[in-house]
Amino acid sequence: MSAALTLWNKHMTKLLSHGEEGFGVLFQPILWVVLFGTGMKSVMASVMPGDGDVYMTLMVPGIIALTAMTGAIQGGLTLLEERLLGIIKEYLVAPIPRISILMGNAMSTITKSLFQSSIILIIGILMGAKFVGFDPAGWLGGLLLITLFGLGFAGIGLAVASKTSSTGGYHMLIFMLTLPLMFLSNSLYPLDSLPTWMQIGSKVNPVSYVVDGLRQTIFDAGSNFAGGEFLPLWLCFLVVAIFAAFGTLLSYVSFKKSVA
Amino acid sequence: MSISTELAIEASGLVKRYGDDVVAIEEVALQVRKNTIHALLGPNGAGKTTTISVLTTLIEPTAGSARVAGFDVVRQAGKVRQRIGVTFQEMVLDNDLTGRQALDYHGKLYSLKAKHRQDKITDLLRLVELEDAADRKIKTYSGGMKRRLELARGLMTSPEVLFLDEPTTGLDPQNRANIWDYIKNLKEQSGLTLLLTTHYMDEAEALADQVSIIDHGHIVVEGTPRELIDQMGADTIRITGQGDNTSYIKNVRSLPFVQAVNSSEGLIQIGVDSGNKRLAEIVSLAQGDDFTIDDISLTKPSLGDVFIKYTGRQLRDI
């Protein structure tokens, strides 16, 4: 465990000396919130009940999910770089449990992902998204959802990072996974209006669950798009937790096969 | 005292096979006594890195066994790792950290306490003369500086055995000489055992107490550099001189240790078993003759020549 902490510490030190990288990931999500959100606010005001802020409130959780997802998968790049540059060899000949290499990476990935998500959260609130005010249970619940969600994607990212042999392939993964997952969910529009195949896709997409979960915990949306129902909160937690377990298991198996 | 307690590294029958086709090393055996420097000499692709990867517990052998610092590399890998230091060929340093940070994190990984780490870092930075650069990022270091830092890092944990994979590849002559000095001093002053791999014969000759020559995954011969080179015999003594050399040549030919004599236009080439040993006799044989020697040259064989003798090829990068 202390080896994992040492590695986490090392990654954080490196991140701090490389601030720009951490913020680069935020560029797109900030665009989404500020430009797309503001633009849609006025459009939506004419078709949705209440003021334009309702759309922002419903949309920001989706952008948080996008941020968490992207940040988490990008975290896998640290492991990939360490593998490709041979830095991982230092860890492999050290008397530490090999799994702490994976854990250290997972921890730094989650830390980065949480940090980035929090920034988007704050910006979203500043842009008008309604949050729940002083409700510790709500905030904790929401943060737990984001953490578990991030853990799932961190796991997927780390699994790929354990096996792949170039950074190009990894970037492809990020590119091809994140936006489709966001569109195939209830982040930006109500589920009911989607064609059946998209509805089915959205129902098996963990993004939909973390988004609806956030809408009911940290954010105060009242109701879903067009007055629709939210996915039940308990279900949101369950699906996201299962997803986290899946990601963790996947990364463990991949890592063990490649290294241990 | 049995032999094994004197051996810092012992390996026998090491095989590493990848899939069905690729055999990286086969029947590799090594016996390295404590507080010696052992060199594994061979061209690129010979299996040096594979061998060292097995001994440092990075990979498991397909067959065979090895013990390092008294522990089995497969079954007691953790105990081996606690007692070894490794420097890698490609210098696996983290460019974003400072030298000091790299050493510190390394010490933390090995659970060294803070004070101990600080003391070691101070000593090692002084040893490798990187005190001034310690708080600069590694990406600003020259190749020689990185090698020295890598060496310091390998020593951070006071290992019993230090493995060096191609420690001077890519360095200029001055840096090479520096690293050689550090290595020699380490052995003298700290009781350390060192195993280094290299494709430079001068490095093996300069540093090693024992050399194992490896080619195509097999150890082809082993011994002290002196033994191996002396075995070569075939030293060439070249003599030019004045006067009638006919009877001189006849006398030289009759010497039991002379393997060949050629002459053309005043140059006599004599192949002997050992130039070191025979030079004096060859020269004294010319006294009292009509023949006087003007010039003598002696070409000594090197480990490169030993390599040719055992493999039929030259020791160079493939």
PDB file of N, CA, C and O in Angstrom, chain B residues 125-178:
ATOM      1  N   LEU B 125      25.231  11.645  -4.212  1.00  0.00           N
ATOM      2  CA  LEU B 125      25.400  12.799  -5.102  1.00  0.00           C
ATOM      3  C   LEU B 125      26.860  13.233  -5.114  1.00  0.00           C
ATOM      4  O   LEU B 125      27.391  13.636  -6.151  1.00  0.00           O
ATOM      5  N   ARG B 126      27.491  13.123  -3.946  1.00  0.00           N
ATOM      6  CA  ARG B 126      28.904  13.491  -3.893  1.00  0.00           C
ATOM      7  C   ARG B 126      29.734  12.465  -4.668  1.00  0.00           C
ATOM      8  O   ARG B 126      30.627  12.818  -5.432  1.00  0.00           O
ATOM      9  N   LEU B 127      29.398  11.212  -4.495  1.00  0.00           N
ATOM     10  CA  LEU B 127      30.139  10.148  -5.163  1.00  0.00           C
ATOM     11  C   LEU B 127      30.137  10.304  -6.677  1.00  0.00           C
ATOM     12  O   LEU B 127      31.171  10.175  -7.327  1.00  0.00           O
ATOM     13  N   VAL B 128      28.964  10.585  -7.230  1.00  0.00           N
ATOM     14  CA  VAL B 128      28.879  10.682  -8.689  1.00  0.00           C
ATOM     15  C   VAL B 128      28.984  12.113  -9.174  1.00  0.00           C
ATOM     16  O   VAL B 128      28.733  12.413 -10.336  1.00  0.00           O
ATOM     17  N   GLU B 129      29.332  12.996  -8.257  1.00  0.00           N
ATOM     18  CA  GLU B 129      29.588  14.399  -8.614  1.00  0.00           C
ATOM     19  C   GLU B 129      28.396  15.060  -9.306  1.00  0.00           C
ATOM     20  O   GLU B 129      28.534  15.685 -10.355  1.00  0.00           O
ATOM     21  N   LEU B 130      27.236  14.902  -8.722  1.00  0.00           N
ATOM     22  CA  LEU B 130      26.048  15.561  -9.275  1.00  0.00           C
ATOM     23  C   LEU B 130      25.430  16.514  -8.266  1.00  0.00           C
ATOM     24  O   LEU B 130      24.265  16.867  -8.360  1.00  0.00           O
ATOM     25  N   GLU B 131      26.232  16.946  -7.287  1.00  0.00           N
ATOM     26  CA  GLU B 131      25.660  17.797  -6.250  1.00  0.00           C
ATOM     27  C   GLU B 131      25.062  19.082  -6.817  1.00  0.00           C
ATOM     28  O   GLU B 131      23.991  19.519  -6.411  1.00  0.00           O
ATOM     29  N   ASP B 132      25.749  19.668  -7.772  1.00  0.00           N
ATOM     30  CA  ASP B 132      25.251  20.944  -8.307  1.00  0.00           C
ATOM     31  C   ASP B 132      23.981  20.762  -9.118  1.00  0.00           C
ATOM     32  O   ASP B 132      23.132  21.648  -9.172  1.00  0.00           O
ATOM     33  N   ALA B 133      23.878  19.630  -9.768  1.00  0.00           N
ATOM     34  CA  ALA B 133      22.732  19.448 -10.668  1.00  0.00           C
ATOM     35  C   ALA B 133      21.551  18.781  -9.990  1.00  0.00           C
ATOM     36  O   ALA B 133      20.512  18.574 -10.610  1.00  0.00           O
ATOM     37  N   ALA B 134      21.722  18.458  -8.710  1.00  0.00           N
ATOM     38  CA  ALA B 134      20.724  17.610  -8.047  1.00  0.00           C
ATOM     39  C   ALA B 134      19.311  18.169  -8.089  1.00  0.00           C
ATOM     40  O   ALA B 134      18.344  17.426  -8.139  1.00  0.00           O
ATOM     41  N   ASP B 135      19.185  19.503  -8.070  1.00  0.00           N
ATOM     42  CA  ASP B 135      17.833  20.049  -8.011  1.00  0.00           C
ATOM     43  C   ASP B 135      17.347  20.583  -9.343  1.00  0.00           C
ATOM     44  O   ASP B 135      16.377  21.319  -9.407  1.00  0.00           O
ATOM     45  N   ARG B 136      18.035  20.181 -10.389  1.00  0.00           N
ATOM     46  CA  ARG B 136      17.540  20.495 -11.733  1.00  0.00           C
ATOM     47  C   ARG B 136      16.796  19.299 -12.279  1.00  0.00           C
ATOM     48  O   ARG B 136      17.055  18.168 -11.883  1.00  0.00           O
ATOM     49  N   LYS B 137      15.907  19.545 -13.228  1.00  0.00           N
ATOM     50  CA  LYS B 137      15.159  18.429 -13.798  1.00  0.00           C
ATOM     51  C   LYS B 137      16.073  17.538 -14.637  1.00  0.00           C
ATOM     52  O   LYS B 137      16.973  18.014 -15.312  1.00  0.00           O
ATOM     53  N   ILE B 138      15.776  16.272 -14.579  1.00  0.00           N
ATOM     54  CA  ILE B 138      16.610  15.305 -15.272  1.00  0.00           C
ATOM     55  C   ILE B 138      16.661  15.566 -16.763  1.00  0.00           C
ATOM     56  O   ILE B 138      17.641  15.263 -17.439  1.00  0.00           O
ATOM     57  N   LYS B 139      15.625  16.173 -17.301  1.00  0.00           N
ATOM     58  CA  LYS B 139      15.663  16.411 -18.739  1.00  0.00           C
ATOM     59  C   LYS B 139      16.749  17.402 -19.140  1.00  0.00           C
ATOM     60  O   LYS B 139      17.115  17.494 -20.308  1.00  0.00           O
ATOM     61  N   THR B 140      17.299  18.136 -18.133  1.00  0.00           N
ATOM     62  CA  THR B 140      18.388  19.049 -18.469  1.00  0.00           C
ATOM     63  C   THR B 140      19.765  18.386 -18.381  1.00  0.00           C
ATOM     64  O   THR B 140      20.778  19.022 -18.648  1.00  0.00           O
ATOM     65  N   TYR B 141      19.808  17.134 -17.980  1.00  0.00           N
ATOM     66  CA  TYR B 141      21.092  16.472 -17.791  1.00  0.00           C
ATOM     67  C   TYR B 141      21.663  15.972 -19.109  1.00  0.00           C
ATOM     68  O   TYR B 141      20.930  15.556 -20.000  1.00  0.00           O
ATOM     69  N   SER B 142      22.989  15.950 -19.195  1.00  0.00           N
ATOM     70  CA  SER B 142      23.633  15.348 -20.362  1.00  0.00           C
ATOM     71  C   SER B 142      23.603  13.831 -20.208  1.00  0.00           C
ATOM     72  O   SER B 142      23.254  13.313 -19.148  1.00  0.00           O
ATOM     73  N   GLY B 143      23.996  13.143 -21.276  1.00  0.00           N
ATOM     74  CA  GLY B 143      23.991  11.674 -21.241  1.00  0.00           C
ATOM     75  C   GLY B 143      24.854  11.130 -20.127  1.00  0.00           C
ATOM     76  O   GLY B 143      24.471  10.224 -19.396  1.00  0.00           O
ATOM     77  N   GLY B 144      26.044  11.734 -19.975  1.00  0.00           N
ATOM     78  CA  GLY B 144      26.952  11.275 -18.925  1.00  0.00           C
ATOM     79  C   GLY B 144      26.353  11.488 -17.539  1.00  0.00           C
ATOM     80  O   GLY B 144      26.472  10.638 -16.655  1.00  0.00           O
ATOM     81  N   MET B 145      25.696  12.604 -17.362  1.00  0.00           N
ATOM     82  CA  MET B 145      25.092  12.898 -16.056  1.00  0.00           C
ATOM     83  C   MET B 145      23.969  11.917 -15.749  1.00  0.00           C
ATOM     84  O   MET B 145      23.810  11.458 -14.615  1.00  0.00           O
ATOM     85  N   LYS B 146      23.195  11.597 -16.776  1.00  0.00           N
ATOM     86  CA  LYS B 146      22.102  10.646 -16.544  1.00  0.00           C
ATOM     87  C   LYS B 146      22.650   9.288 -16.126  1.00  0.00           C
ATOM     88  O   LYS B 146      22.104   8.620 -15.258  1.00  0.00           O
ATOM     89  N   ARG B 147      23.723   8.877 -16.785  1.00  0.00           N
ATOM     90  CA  ARG B 147      24.327   7.585 -16.422  1.00  0.00           C
ATOM     91  C   ARG B 147      24.781   7.607 -14.990  1.00  0.00           C
ATOM     92  O   ARG B 147      24.631   6.625 -14.257  1.00  0.00           O
ATOM     93  N   ARG B 148      25.383   8.722 -14.566  1.00  0.00           N
ATOM     94  CA  ARG B 148      25.888   8.799 -13.196  1.00  0.00           C
ATOM     95  C   ARG B 148      24.723   8.781 -12.211  1.00  0.00           C
ATOM     96  O   ARG B 148      24.786   8.147 -11.155  1.00  0.00           O
ATOM     97  N   LEU B 149      23.636   9.462 -12.587  1.00  0.00           N
ATOM     98  CA  LEU B 149      22.475   9.455 -11.699  1.00  0.00           C
ATOM     99  C   LEU B 149      21.896   8.050 -11.613  1.00  0.00           C
ATOM    100  O   LEU B 149      21.510   7.576 -10.546  1.00  0.00           O
ATOM    101  N   GLU B 150      21.862   7.379 -12.747  1.00  0.00           N
ATOM    102  CA  GLU B 150      21.338   6.018 -12.796  1.00  0.00           C
ATOM    103  C   GLU B 150      22.185   5.115 -11.887  1.00  0.00           C
ATOM    104  O   GLU B 150      21.667   4.284 -11.154  1.00  0.00           O
ATOM    105  N   LEU B 151      23.485   5.331 -11.921  1.00  0.00           N
ATOM    106  CA  LEU B 151      24.389   4.561 -11.061  1.00  0.00           C
ATOM    107  C   LEU B 151      24.093   4.864  -9.598  1.00  0.00           C
ATOM    108  O   LEU B 151      23.984   3.959  -8.767  1.00  0.00           O
ATOM    109  N   ALA B 152      23.926   6.153  -9.292  1.00  0.00           N
ATOM    110  CA  ALA B 152      23.609   6.536  -7.913  1.00  0.00           C
ATOM    111  C   ALA B 152      22.312   5.885  -7.475  1.00  0.00           C
ATOM    112  O   ALA B 152      22.193   5.384  -6.359  1.00  0.00           O
ATOM    113  N   ARG B 153      21.338   5.859  -8.365  1.00  0.00           N
ATOM    114  CA  ARG B 153      20.054   5.278  -8.009  1.00  0.00           C
ATOM    115  C   ARG B 153      20.173   3.788  -7.734  1.00  0.00           C
ATOM    116  O   ARG B 153      19.572   3.256  -6.811  1.00  0.00           O
ATOM    117  N   GLY B 154      21.008   3.121  -8.533  1.00  0.00           N
ATOM    118  CA  GLY B 154      21.201   1.692  -8.304  1.00  0.00           C
ATOM    119  C   GLY B 154      21.838   1.418  -6.946  1.00  0.00           C
ATOM    120  O   GLY B 154      21.626   0.366  -6.358  1.00  0.00           O
ATOM    121  N   LEU B 155      22.619   2.390  -6.468  1.00  0.00           N
ATOM    122  CA  LEU B 155      23.318   2.200  -5.197  1.00  0.00           C
ATOM    123  C   LEU B 155      22.523   2.700  -4.006  1.00  0.00           C
ATOM    124  O   LEU B 155      22.890   2.474  -2.860  1.00  0.00           O
ATOM    125  N   MET B 156      21.431   3.377  -4.296  1.00  0.00           N
ATOM    126  CA  MET B 156      20.632   4.033  -3.258  1.00  0.00           C
ATOM    127  C   MET B 156      20.268   3.075  -2.134  1.00  0.00           C
ATOM    128  O   MET B 156      20.206   3.438  -0.968  1.00  0.00           O
ATOM    129  N   THR B 157      20.037   1.850  -2.496  1.00  0.00           N
ATOM    130  CA  THR B 157      19.523   0.920  -1.496  1.00  0.00           C
ATOM    131  C   THR B 157      20.614   0.004  -0.955  1.00  0.00           C
ATOM    132  O   THR B 157      20.318  -1.053  -0.397  1.00  0.00           O
ATOM    133  N   SER B 158      21.876   0.419  -1.109  1.00  0.00           N
ATOM    134  CA  SER B 158      23.008  -0.366  -0.604  1.00  0.00           C
ATOM    135  C   SER B 158      22.885  -1.839  -0.965  1.00  0.00           C
ATOM    136  O   SER B 158      22.859  -2.713  -0.085  1.00  0.00           O
ATOM    137  N   PRO B 159      22.823  -2.143  -2.240  1.00  0.00           N
ATOM    138  CA  PRO B 159      22.600  -3.531  -2.639  1.00  0.00           C
ATOM    139  C   PRO B 159      23.819  -4.410  -2.390  1.00  0.00           C
ATOM    140  O   PRO B 159      24.927  -3.895  -2.254  1.00  0.00           O
ATOM    141  N   GLU B 160      23.581  -5.705  -2.353  1.00  0.00           N
ATOM    142  CA  GLU B 160      24.697  -6.650  -2.283  1.00  0.00           C
ATOM    143  C   GLU B 160      25.247  -6.907  -3.669  1.00  0.00           C
ATOM    144  O   GLU B 160      26.439  -7.140  -3.858  1.00  0.00           O
ATOM    145  N   VAL B 161      24.322  -6.916  -4.636  1.00  0.00           N
ATOM    146  CA  VAL B 161      24.741  -7.147  -6.016  1.00  0.00           C
ATOM    147  C   VAL B 161      24.209  -6.018  -6.878  1.00  0.00           C
ATOM    148  O   VAL B 161      23.038  -5.676  -6.793  1.00  0.00           O
ATOM    149  N   LEU B 162      25.054  -5.463  -7.708  1.00  0.00           N
ATOM    150  CA  LEU B 162      24.631  -4.398  -8.619  1.00  0.00           C
ATOM    151  C   LEU B 162      24.729  -4.913 -10.047  1.00  0.00           C
ATOM    152  O   LEU B 162      25.768  -5.431 -10.458  1.00  0.00           O
ATOM    153  N   PHE B 163      23.621  -4.793 -10.764  1.00  0.00           N
ATOM    154  CA  PHE B 163      23.593  -5.215 -12.160  1.00  0.00           C
ATOM    155  C   PHE B 163      23.647  -3.983 -13.045  1.00  0.00           C
ATOM    156  O   PHE B 163      22.884  -3.048 -12.867  1.00  0.00           O
ATOM    157  N   LEU B 164      24.547  -4.001 -14.006  1.00  0.00           N
ATOM    158  CA  LEU B 164      24.686  -2.851 -14.910  1.00  0.00           C
ATOM    159  C   LEU B 164      24.529  -3.340 -16.341  1.00  0.00           C
ATOM    160  O   LEU B 164      25.343  -4.112 -16.825  1.00  0.00           O
ATOM    161  N   ASP B 165      23.474  -2.894 -16.985  1.00  0.00           N
ATOM    162  CA  ASP B 165      23.241  -3.334 -18.361  1.00  0.00           C
ATOM    163  C   ASP B 165      23.798  -2.283 -19.300  1.00  0.00           C
ATOM    164  O   ASP B 165      23.254  -1.193 -19.410  1.00  0.00           O
ATOM    165  N   GLU B 166      24.900  -2.595 -19.954  1.00  0.00           N
ATOM    166  CA  GLU B 166      25.546  -1.675 -20.888  1.00  0.00           C
ATOM    167  C   GLU B 166      25.766  -0.300 -20.258  1.00  0.00           C
ATOM    168  O   GLU B 166      25.233   0.699 -20.727  1.00  0.00           O
ATOM    169  N   PRO B 167      26.581  -0.239 -19.223  1.00  0.00           N
ATOM    170  CA  PRO B 167      26.680   1.009 -18.461  1.00  0.00           C
ATOM    171  C   PRO B 167      27.314   2.185 -19.199  1.00  0.00           C
ATOM    172  O   PRO B 167      27.147   3.317 -18.768  1.00  0.00           O
ATOM    173  N   THR B 168      28.070   1.954 -20.266  1.00  0.00           N
ATOM    174  CA  THR B 168      28.684   3.122 -20.898  1.00  0.00           C
ATOM    175  C   THR B 168      28.308   3.286 -22.366  1.00  0.00           C
ATOM    176  O   THR B 168      28.941   4.035 -23.097  1.00  0.00           O
ATOM    177  N   THR B 169      27.275   2.595 -22.787  1.00  0.00           N
ATOM    178  CA  THR B 169      26.861   2.733 -24.178  1.00  0.00           C
ATOM    179  C   THR B 169      26.475   4.168 -24.485  1.00  0.00           C
ATOM    180  O   THR B 169      25.723   4.783 -23.732  1.00  0.00           O
ATOM    181  N   GLY B 170      26.978   4.696 -25.548  1.00  0.00           N
ATOM    182  CA  GLY B 170      26.597   6.042 -25.959  1.00  0.00           C
ATOM    183  C   GLY B 170      27.338   7.158 -25.234  1.00  0.00           C
ATOM    184  O   GLY B 170      27.009   8.327 -25.420  1.00  0.00           O
ATOM    185  N   LEU B 171      28.306   6.819 -24.425  1.00  0.00           N
ATOM    186  CA  LEU B 171      29.027   7.880 -23.720  1.00  0.00           C
ATOM    187  C   LEU B 171      30.335   8.198 -24.419  1.00  0.00           C
ATOM    188  O   LEU B 171      30.926   7.351 -25.064  1.00  0.00           O
ATOM    189  N   ASP B 172      30.792   9.434 -24.241  1.00  0.00           N
ATOM    190  CA  ASP B 172      32.090   9.784 -24.826  1.00  0.00           C
ATOM    191  C   ASP B 172      33.212   9.194 -23.957  1.00  0.00           C
ATOM    192  O   ASP B 172      32.970   8.800 -22.825  1.00  0.00           O
ATOM    193  N   PRO B 173      34.422   9.154 -24.490  1.00  0.00           N
ATOM    194  CA  PRO B 173      35.514   8.462 -23.789  1.00  0.00           C
ATOM    195  C   PRO B 173      35.746   8.954 -22.367  1.00  0.00           C
ATOM    196  O   PRO B 173      36.025   8.173 -21.470  1.00  0.00           O
ATOM    197  N   GLN B 174      35.628  10.264 -22.158  1.00  0.00           N
ATOM    198  CA  GLN B 174      35.900  10.749 -20.808  1.00  0.00           C
ATOM    199  C   GLN B 174      34.868  10.240 -19.823  1.00  0.00           C
ATOM    200  O   GLN B 174      35.187   9.800 -18.729  1.00  0.00           O
ATOM    201  N   ASN B 175      33.594  10.299 -20.240  1.00  0.00           N
ATOM    202  CA  ASN B 175      32.553   9.788 -19.359  1.00  0.00           C
ATOM    203  C   ASN B 175      32.686   8.302 -19.123  1.00  0.00           C
ATOM    204  O   ASN B 175      32.430   7.806 -18.032  1.00  0.00           O
ATOM    205  N   ARG B 176      33.084   7.597 -20.172  1.00  0.00           N
ATOM    206  CA  ARG B 176      33.280   6.156 -20.017  1.00  0.00           C
ATOM    207  C   ARG B 176      34.333   5.896 -18.953  1.00  0.00           C
ATOM    208  O   ARG B 176      34.171   5.065 -18.071  1.00  0.00           O
ATOM    209  N   ALA B 177      35.454   6.622 -19.077  1.00  0.00           N
ATOM    210  CA  ALA B 177      36.543   6.407 -18.121  1.00  0.00           C
ATOM    211  C   ALA B 177      36.079   6.722 -16.705  1.00  0.00           C
ATOM    212  O   ALA B 177      36.419   6.011 -15.755  1.00  0.00           O
ATOM    213  N   ASN B 178      35.283   7.782 -16.565  1.00  0.00           N
ATOM    214  CA  ASN B 178      34.755   8.132 -15.245  1.00  0.00           C
ATOM    215  C   ASN B 178      33.920   7.005 -14.661  1.00  0.00           C
ATOM    216  O   ASN B 178      34.078   6.617 -13.508  1.00  0.00           O
TER     217      ASN B 178
END
